[in-house]
GROMACS .gro file of C-alpha atoms in nm:
model
  334
    1MET     CA    1   0.000   0.000   0.000
    2ILE     CA    2   0.122   0.355  -0.075
    3SER     CA    3   0.170   0.561   0.240
    4ARG     CA    4   0.092   0.930   0.265
    5ALA     CA    5   0.454   1.020   0.327
    6ILE     CA    6   0.613   1.257   0.078
    7ILE     CA    7   0.882   1.102  -0.138
    8ALA     CA    8   1.082   1.364  -0.321
    9SER     CA    9   1.271   1.185  -0.597
   10ALA     CA   10   1.124   1.097  -0.937
   11ALA     CA   11   1.093   0.752  -1.091
   12LEU     CA   12   1.041   0.641  -1.447
   13MET     CA   13   0.934   0.302  -1.579
   14ALA     CA   14   0.876   0.225  -1.946
   15ALA     CA   15   0.541   0.073  -2.039
   16LEU     CA   16   0.614  -0.083  -2.372
   17ALA     CA   17   0.526  -0.415  -2.527
   18SER     CA   18   0.655  -0.658  -2.782
   19CYS     CA   19   0.521  -0.738  -3.125
   20ALA     CA   20   0.567  -1.034  -3.359
   21ALA     CA   21   0.864  -1.057  -3.582
   22PRO     CA   22   0.800  -1.229  -3.913
   23GLY     CA   23   0.727  -1.594  -3.839
   24GLN     CA   24   0.752  -1.545  -3.463
   25ALA     CA   25   0.438  -1.475  -3.264
   26PRO     CA   26   0.473  -1.300  -2.928
   27ILE     CA   27   0.307  -1.445  -2.622
   28SER     CA   28  -0.030  -1.283  -2.555
   29PRO     CA   29  -0.011  -1.111  -2.215
   30PRO     CA   30  -0.293  -1.146  -1.961
   31SER     CA   31  -0.561  -0.878  -1.960
   32GLY     CA   32  -0.601  -0.878  -1.582
   33THR     CA   33  -0.889  -0.953  -1.349
   34PRO     CA   34  -1.177  -0.701  -1.346
   35GLY     CA   35  -1.219  -0.550  -1.002
   36GLY     CA   36  -1.595  -0.492  -0.997
   37THR     CA   37  -1.720  -0.832  -0.889
   38PRO     CA   38  -1.580  -1.099  -0.661
   39SER     CA   39  -1.367  -1.351  -0.847
   40SER     CA   40  -1.529  -1.691  -0.895
   41ALA     CA   41  -1.188  -1.853  -0.954
   42PRO     CA   42  -1.054  -2.055  -0.658
   43ALA     CA   43  -0.727  -1.942  -0.508
   44ALA     CA   44  -0.554  -2.245  -0.662
   45ASP     CA   45  -0.672  -2.142  -1.009
   46LEU     CA   46  -0.541  -1.788  -0.961
   47ALA     CA   47  -0.209  -1.929  -0.839
   48ALA     CA   48  -0.191  -2.144  -1.152
   49GLU     CA   49  -0.275  -1.841  -1.367
   50ALA     CA   50   0.004  -1.645  -1.196
   51ALA     CA   51   0.249  -1.925  -1.271
   52GLN     CA   52   0.134  -1.933  -1.634
   53ASN     CA   53   0.171  -1.555  -1.665
   54LYS     CA   54   0.526  -1.579  -1.532
   55GLN     CA   55   0.613  -1.861  -1.774
   56GLU     CA   56   0.468  -1.669  -2.070
   57ALA     CA   57   0.667  -1.359  -1.975
   58ASP     CA   58   0.978  -1.576  -1.949
   59ASP     CA   59   0.909  -1.719  -2.295
   60GLU     CA   60   0.860  -1.369  -2.434
   61ALA     CA   61   1.192  -1.251  -2.288
   62ARG     CA   62   1.368  -1.542  -2.459
   63ARG     CA   63   1.188  -1.468  -2.785
   64LEU     CA   64   1.299  -1.105  -2.774
   65LEU     CA   65   1.655  -1.215  -2.705
   66SER     CA   66   1.646  -1.433  -3.017
   67LEU     CA   67   1.561  -1.132  -3.237
   68ALA     CA   68   1.897  -0.962  -3.183
   69HIS     CA   69   2.151  -0.976  -3.466
   70ILE     CA   70   2.505  -1.074  -3.365
   71PRO     CA   71   2.804  -0.916  -3.544
   72PRO     CA   72   3.029  -1.153  -3.743
   73ASN     CA   73   3.317  -1.319  -3.560
   74ALA     CA   74   3.162  -1.247  -3.220
   75THR     CA   75   3.257  -1.483  -2.938
   76GLU     CA   76   3.000  -1.558  -2.671
   77THR     CA   77   3.121  -1.519  -2.313
   78SER     CA   78   2.972  -1.645  -1.989
   79VAL     CA   79   3.013  -1.337  -1.770
   80ALA     CA   80   2.869  -0.987  -1.808
   81PRO     CA   81   3.128  -0.721  -1.894
   82SER     CA   82   3.221  -0.512  -1.590
   83THR     CA   83   3.123  -0.204  -1.789
   84GLN     CA   84   2.770  -0.343  -1.846
   85PRO     CA   85   2.638  -0.490  -1.519
   86GLY     CA   86   2.274  -0.461  -1.632
   87PRO     CA   87   2.052  -0.389  -1.934
   88ALA     CA   88   2.179  -0.101  -2.145
   89LEU     CA   89   1.895   0.140  -2.065
   90GLY     CA   90   1.814   0.003  -1.722
   91ALA     CA   91   1.522  -0.205  -1.598
   92PRO     CA   92   1.231  -0.165  -1.354
   93ARG     CA   93   1.305  -0.240  -0.990
   94ASP     CA   94   1.043  -0.496  -0.897
   95ASN     CA   95   1.015  -0.866  -0.831
   96SER     CA   96   0.814  -0.925  -1.151
   97LEU     CA   97   1.116  -0.853  -1.370
   98ILE     CA   98   1.244  -1.128  -1.599
   99ASP     CA   99   1.576  -1.066  -1.770
  100HIS     CA  100   1.755  -1.311  -1.998
  101ALA     CA  101   2.095  -1.194  -2.117
  102THR     CA  102   2.380  -1.303  -2.341
  103PHE     CA  103   2.730  -1.154  -2.370
  104TYR     CA  104   2.973  -1.130  -2.661
  105ARG     CA  105   3.317  -0.997  -2.745
  106VAL     CA  106   3.364  -0.878  -3.100
  107PRO     CA  107   3.689  -0.789  -3.283
  108MET     CA  108   3.555  -0.447  -3.381
  109PRO     CA  109   3.653  -0.100  -3.260
  110PHE     CA  110   3.378   0.063  -3.057
  111ASP     CA  111   3.254   0.299  -3.329
  112ASP     CA  112   3.237   0.016  -3.583
  113ALA     CA  113   3.044  -0.208  -3.341
  114VAL     CA  114   2.793   0.068  -3.265
  115ALA     CA  115   2.746   0.137  -3.636
  116TRP     CA  116   2.694  -0.234  -3.708
  117ILE     CA  117   2.432  -0.277  -3.434
  118LYS     CA  118   2.255   0.040  -3.546
  119ALA     CA  119   2.247  -0.087  -3.906
  120HIS     CA  120   2.101  -0.425  -3.803
  121PRO     CA  121   1.797  -0.357  -3.583
  122PRO     CA  122   1.569  -0.646  -3.485
  123GLU     CA  123   1.283  -0.710  -3.724
  124GLY     CA  124   0.935  -0.614  -3.604
  125LEU     CA  125   1.042  -0.387  -3.318
  126ALA     CA  126   1.066  -0.008  -3.302
  127THR     CA  127   1.350   0.186  -3.143
  128ALA     CA  128   1.237   0.278  -2.791
  129GLY     CA  129   1.546   0.460  -2.670
  130THR     CA  130   1.920   0.508  -2.699
  131MET     CA  131   2.204   0.597  -2.464
  132SER     CA  132   2.573   0.683  -2.479
  133GLY     CA  133   2.844   0.757  -2.229
  134THR     CA  134   3.196   0.886  -2.252
  135GLY     CA  135   3.281   0.980  -1.893
  136GLY     CA  136   3.453   0.645  -1.834
  137PRO     CA  137   3.471   0.356  -2.079
  138ARG     CA  138   3.286   0.440  -2.397
  139VAL     CA  139   2.941   0.280  -2.394
  140ALA     CA  140   2.628   0.297  -2.606
  141GLY     CA  141   2.291   0.128  -2.595
  142PHE     CA  142   1.975   0.067  -2.793
  143SER     CA  143   1.631  -0.037  -2.672
  144TYR     CA  144   1.365  -0.188  -2.897
  145ALA     CA  145   0.995  -0.254  -2.836
  146GLN     CA  146   0.654  -0.236  -2.991
  147PRO     CA  147   0.522   0.125  -2.961
  148ALA     CA  148   0.214   0.012  -2.767
  149GLY     CA  149   0.076  -0.300  -2.608
  150ALA     CA  150  -0.043  -0.470  -2.293
  151TRP     CA  151   0.283  -0.599  -2.146
  152PRO     CA  152   0.398  -0.378  -1.858
  153GLN     CA  153   0.751  -0.419  -1.989
  154ALA     CA  154   0.881  -0.613  -2.291
  155GLN     CA  155   1.197  -0.482  -2.448
  156LEU     CA  156   1.512  -0.594  -2.624
  157GLU     CA  157   1.814  -0.397  -2.503
  158ILE     CA  158   2.157  -0.405  -2.664
  159GLY     CA  159   2.461  -0.243  -2.503
  160ILE     CA  160   2.807  -0.191  -2.652
  161ALA     CA  161   3.122  -0.103  -2.456
  162ALA     CA  162   3.475  -0.040  -2.577
  163ASP     CA  163   3.725  -0.309  -2.482
  164GLY     CA  164   4.056  -0.157  -2.583
  165ALA     CA  165   4.116   0.006  -2.918
  166ASP     CA  166   4.024  -0.287  -3.142
  167ALA     CA  167   3.746  -0.480  -2.963
  168SER     CA  168   3.408  -0.427  -2.805
  169ASP     CA  169   3.185  -0.603  -2.554
  170ILE     CA  170   2.816  -0.650  -2.632
  171ARG     CA  171   2.541  -0.725  -2.384
  172ILE     CA  172   2.194  -0.828  -2.508
  173ASP     CA  173   1.891  -0.848  -2.275
  174GLY     CA  174   1.535  -0.969  -2.328
  175VAL     CA  175   1.341  -0.793  -2.052
  176THR     CA  176   0.979  -0.854  -1.952
  177GLN     CA  177   0.752  -0.830  -1.650
  178TRP     CA  178   0.474  -1.066  -1.549
  179LEU     CA  179   0.139  -0.979  -1.393
  180ASP     CA  180  -0.004  -1.148  -1.084
  181PRO     CA  181  -0.386  -1.185  -1.119
  182ARG     CA  182  -0.436  -1.238  -0.744
  183PRO     CA  183  -0.566  -0.924  -0.566
  184GLU     CA  184  -0.292  -0.734  -0.389
  185ARG     CA  185  -0.354  -0.715  -0.015
  186VAL     CA  186  -0.336  -0.392   0.182
  187SER     CA  187  -0.110  -0.356   0.481
  188ALA     CA  188  -0.301  -0.360   0.812
  189SER     CA  189  -0.109  -0.058   0.940
  190GLY     CA  190  -0.250   0.295   0.955
  191LYS     CA  191  -0.575   0.455   1.067
  192ARG     CA  192  -0.889   0.375   0.868
  193LEU     CA  193  -1.163   0.626   0.788
  194SER     CA  194  -1.529   0.517   0.812
  195VAL     CA  195  -1.752   0.716   0.579
  196THR     CA  196  -2.118   0.671   0.483
  197VAL     CA  197  -2.335   0.849   0.230
  198ALA     CA  198  -2.585   0.948   0.500
  199GLY     CA  199  -2.313   1.076   0.734
  200GLY     CA  200  -2.143   1.292   0.473
  201CYS     CA  201  -1.777   1.378   0.434
  202PRO     CA  202  -1.552   1.424   0.739
  203GLN     CA  203  -1.395   1.768   0.747
  204SER     CA  204  -1.041   1.627   0.739
  205ASP     CA  205  -0.862   1.305   0.652
  206LYS     CA  206  -0.549   1.391   0.850
  207ALA     CA  207  -0.358   1.085   0.978
  208TYR     CA  208  -0.580   0.841   0.784
  209THR     CA  209  -0.425   0.609   0.527
  210ASN     CA  210  -0.726   0.410   0.401
  211VAL     CA  211  -1.093   0.329   0.462
  212GLU     CA  212  -1.284   0.078   0.674
  213ASN     CA  213  -1.551  -0.149   0.522
  214GLU     CA  214  -1.762  -0.452   0.609
  215GLY     CA  215  -1.810  -0.766   0.399
  216GLY     CA  216  -1.587  -1.060   0.314
  217GLU     CA  217  -1.644  -1.023  -0.061
  218LEU     CA  218  -1.427  -0.712  -0.051
  219ASP     CA  219  -1.125  -0.936  -0.004
  220GLU     CA  220  -1.160  -1.036  -0.370
  221ALA     CA  221  -1.321  -0.732  -0.538
  222MET     CA  222  -1.322  -0.355  -0.499
  223LEU     CA  223  -1.701  -0.339  -0.479
  224PRO     CA  224  -1.991  -0.579  -0.419
  225THR     CA  225  -2.201  -0.708  -0.707
  226GLN     CA  226  -2.505  -0.496  -0.615
  227ILE     CA  227  -2.586  -0.173  -0.799
  228PRO     CA  228  -2.554   0.132  -0.572
  229THR     CA  229  -2.857   0.346  -0.493
  230SER     CA  230  -2.660   0.665  -0.424
  231GLY     CA  231  -2.308   0.787  -0.370
  232LEU     CA  232  -2.080   1.049  -0.220
  233VAL     CA  233  -1.744   1.191  -0.326
  234CYS     CA  234  -1.511   1.359  -0.076
  235GLY     CA  235  -1.195   1.534  -0.194
  236TYR     CA  236  -0.912   1.620   0.045
  237GLU     CA  237  -0.618   1.857   0.022
  238GLY     CA  238  -0.269   1.723   0.074
  239LEU     CA  239   0.008   1.921   0.238
  240ASN     CA  240  -0.060   2.224   0.019
  241GLY     CA  241  -0.327   2.482   0.098
  242THR     CA  242  -0.505   2.386   0.420
  243PRO     CA  243  -0.341   2.051   0.494
  244PHE     CA  244  -0.575   1.752   0.469
  245ALA     CA  245  -0.887   1.971   0.464
  246LEU     CA  246  -1.207   1.878   0.280
  247THR     CA  247  -1.204   2.057  -0.056
  248ALA     CA  248  -1.494   1.889  -0.239
  249GLN     CA  249  -1.816   1.718  -0.137
  250ARG     CA  250  -2.052   1.592  -0.402
  251ARG     CA  251  -2.359   1.374  -0.358
  252LEU     CA  252  -2.450   1.134  -0.640
  253ASP     CA  253  -2.792   1.010  -0.743
  254ALA     CA  254  -2.846   0.648  -0.845
  255ALA     CA  255  -2.745   0.703  -1.208
  256ALA     CA  256  -2.426   0.892  -1.122
  257ALA     CA  257  -2.334   0.642  -0.849
  258LYS     CA  258  -2.382   0.353  -1.091
  259LYS     CA  259  -2.158   0.521  -1.348
  260LEU     CA  260  -1.883   0.587  -1.094
  261SER     CA  261  -1.903   0.236  -0.949
  262ALA     CA  262  -1.860   0.096  -1.301
  263ALA     CA  263  -1.534   0.290  -1.330
  264VAL     CA  264  -1.416   0.141  -1.000
  265GLY     CA  265  -1.535  -0.204  -1.102
  266GLY     CA  266  -1.354  -0.183  -1.433
  267LEU     CA  267  -1.012  -0.156  -1.272
  268SER     CA  268  -0.782  -0.450  -1.327
  269LEU     CA  269  -0.661  -0.624  -1.012
  270ALA     CA  270  -0.360  -0.773  -1.191
  271HIS     CA  271  -0.040  -0.620  -1.058
  272LEU     CA  272   0.338  -0.633  -1.050
  273ASP     CA  273   0.513  -0.779  -0.747
  274ALA     CA  274   0.682  -0.481  -0.585
  275ASP     CA  275   0.706  -0.608  -0.226
  276ASN     CA  276   1.004  -0.463  -0.039
  277VAL     CA  277   1.111  -0.264  -0.344
  278PRO     CA  278   1.195   0.106  -0.284
  279VAL     CA  279   0.949   0.334  -0.463
  280SER     CA  280   0.984   0.700  -0.556
  281CYS     CA  281   0.665   0.906  -0.573
  282PRO     CA  282   0.712   1.239  -0.752
  283PHE     CA  283   0.464   1.519  -0.678
  284ASP     CA  284   0.305   1.322  -0.395
  285ASP     CA  285   0.162   1.574  -0.150
  286GLY     CA  286  -0.077   1.335   0.025
  287SER     CA  287  -0.392   1.438  -0.163
  288ALA     CA  288  -0.673   1.184  -0.145
  289ALA     CA  289  -1.039   1.130  -0.220
  290VAL     CA  290  -1.301   0.898  -0.073
  291LEU     CA  291  -1.574   0.754  -0.296
  292VAL     CA  292  -1.871   0.612  -0.107
  293PHE     CA  293  -2.152   0.393  -0.241
  294SER     CA  294  -2.480   0.314  -0.068
  295TYR     CA  295  -2.672  -0.010  -0.132
  296ALA     CA  296  -3.023  -0.132  -0.061
  297SER     CA  297  -2.927  -0.450   0.123
  298ARG     CA  298  -2.577  -0.407   0.263
  299PRO     CA  299  -2.366  -0.145   0.445
  300ASP     CA  300  -2.210   0.137   0.246
  301VAL     CA  301  -1.872   0.075   0.083
  302ALA     CA  302  -1.600   0.339   0.070
  303ILE     CA  303  -1.307   0.356  -0.172
  304TRP     CA  304  -0.982   0.534  -0.091
  305TYR     CA  305  -0.820   0.709  -0.387
  306HIS     CA  306  -0.459   0.821  -0.334
  307SER     CA  307  -0.477   1.083  -0.607
  308ARG     CA  308  -0.123   1.213  -0.658
  309GLY     CA  309   0.227   1.072  -0.686
  310CYS     CA  310   0.214   0.693  -0.670
  311GLN     CA  311  -0.161   0.677  -0.719
  312SER     CA  312  -0.366   0.387  -0.588
  313VAL     CA  313  -0.726   0.278  -0.535
  314SER     CA  314  -0.826   0.066  -0.235
  315ASN     CA  315  -1.128  -0.059  -0.043
  316GLY     CA  316  -0.918  -0.112   0.269
  317ARG     CA  317  -0.862  -0.483   0.191
  318ILE     CA  318  -0.709  -0.485  -0.157
  319VAL     CA  319  -0.536  -0.222  -0.368
  320THR     CA  320  -0.478  -0.152  -0.738
  321LYS     CA  321  -0.380   0.129  -0.973
  322PRO     CA  322  -0.621   0.378  -1.135
  323ASP     CA  323  -0.659   0.364  -1.511
  324ASP     CA  324  -0.759   0.634  -1.760
  325ALA     CA  325  -1.130   0.548  -1.746
  326PHE     CA  326  -1.128   0.578  -1.368
  327GLN     CA  327  -0.948   0.912  -1.386
  328ARG     CA  328  -1.198   1.047  -1.638
  329ALA     CA  329  -1.486   0.946  -1.414
  330VAL     CA  330  -1.344   1.085  -1.089
  331ARG     CA  331  -1.160   1.403  -1.183
  332PRO     CA  332  -1.472   1.610  -1.272
  333LEU     CA  333  -1.620   1.528  -0.930
  334LEU     CA  334  -1.327   1.669  -0.729
   0.00000   0.00000   0.00000
């Protein structure tokens, strides 16, 4: 779960995907589990799906690796060059990362090796980035991927480093990430805010990190299966302005509540495994919103929306990331 602490440094992760080279079909990545209704799949089935997703991502990384062209007279080596300890353009820092790499030494001066790699790009992939460095050993790198797709990360990265005047080291990486379809659990730490449609919005959310709800089905889905009869949206300031003060309160009729709940229910619960991985959250000032839905035959359900920095959506039991459709539905209400 994302805390409300301010994290100053910025982070960047590519969201690119692979495409098929002629005669080679990429693995189809999973679409993710919709968050609107409780999953009917037993835990064992979701565990098996997670294992399959990981295997497919592994297969895709190997496929990407096979697309790289190797310069003539290159000799494969078993150890990564000291000048290239990782993929040329870096890789995400999470436990879902899969990286298959091969290493070569070629009898080519650095400039010739860079020119050869540049002239022989992998078929079916677009250039996604380049890098070069001259502060120490001369290095260069190329990243290739499909311009758009559903894989969180699927790239072929090729790095070149000078090895003396007449030779170069080449590192090639097939990099992917796999998605876990099992809902991500929320940490039990932190104060929980109880909000109902009838009770209205609290005047402050200071010191709260999530919401409190009733109902075991919320362990597997963001919202229950019922259609809400009304709703409430509470927007809260972060550290700017009046810290943690209520800035927006909007009541929703049945039609508006149904539309907003559909946006919550449409969120995928599939996620990357980022446990115990340091995370940087740029522009995170602690702003939040609470979305509340009232039902005819069960207690109200509140949703906590961490709206800046490392954004997240949670019902107090499970957590996921907002998507564009969710943002479009919520932003006009705040």
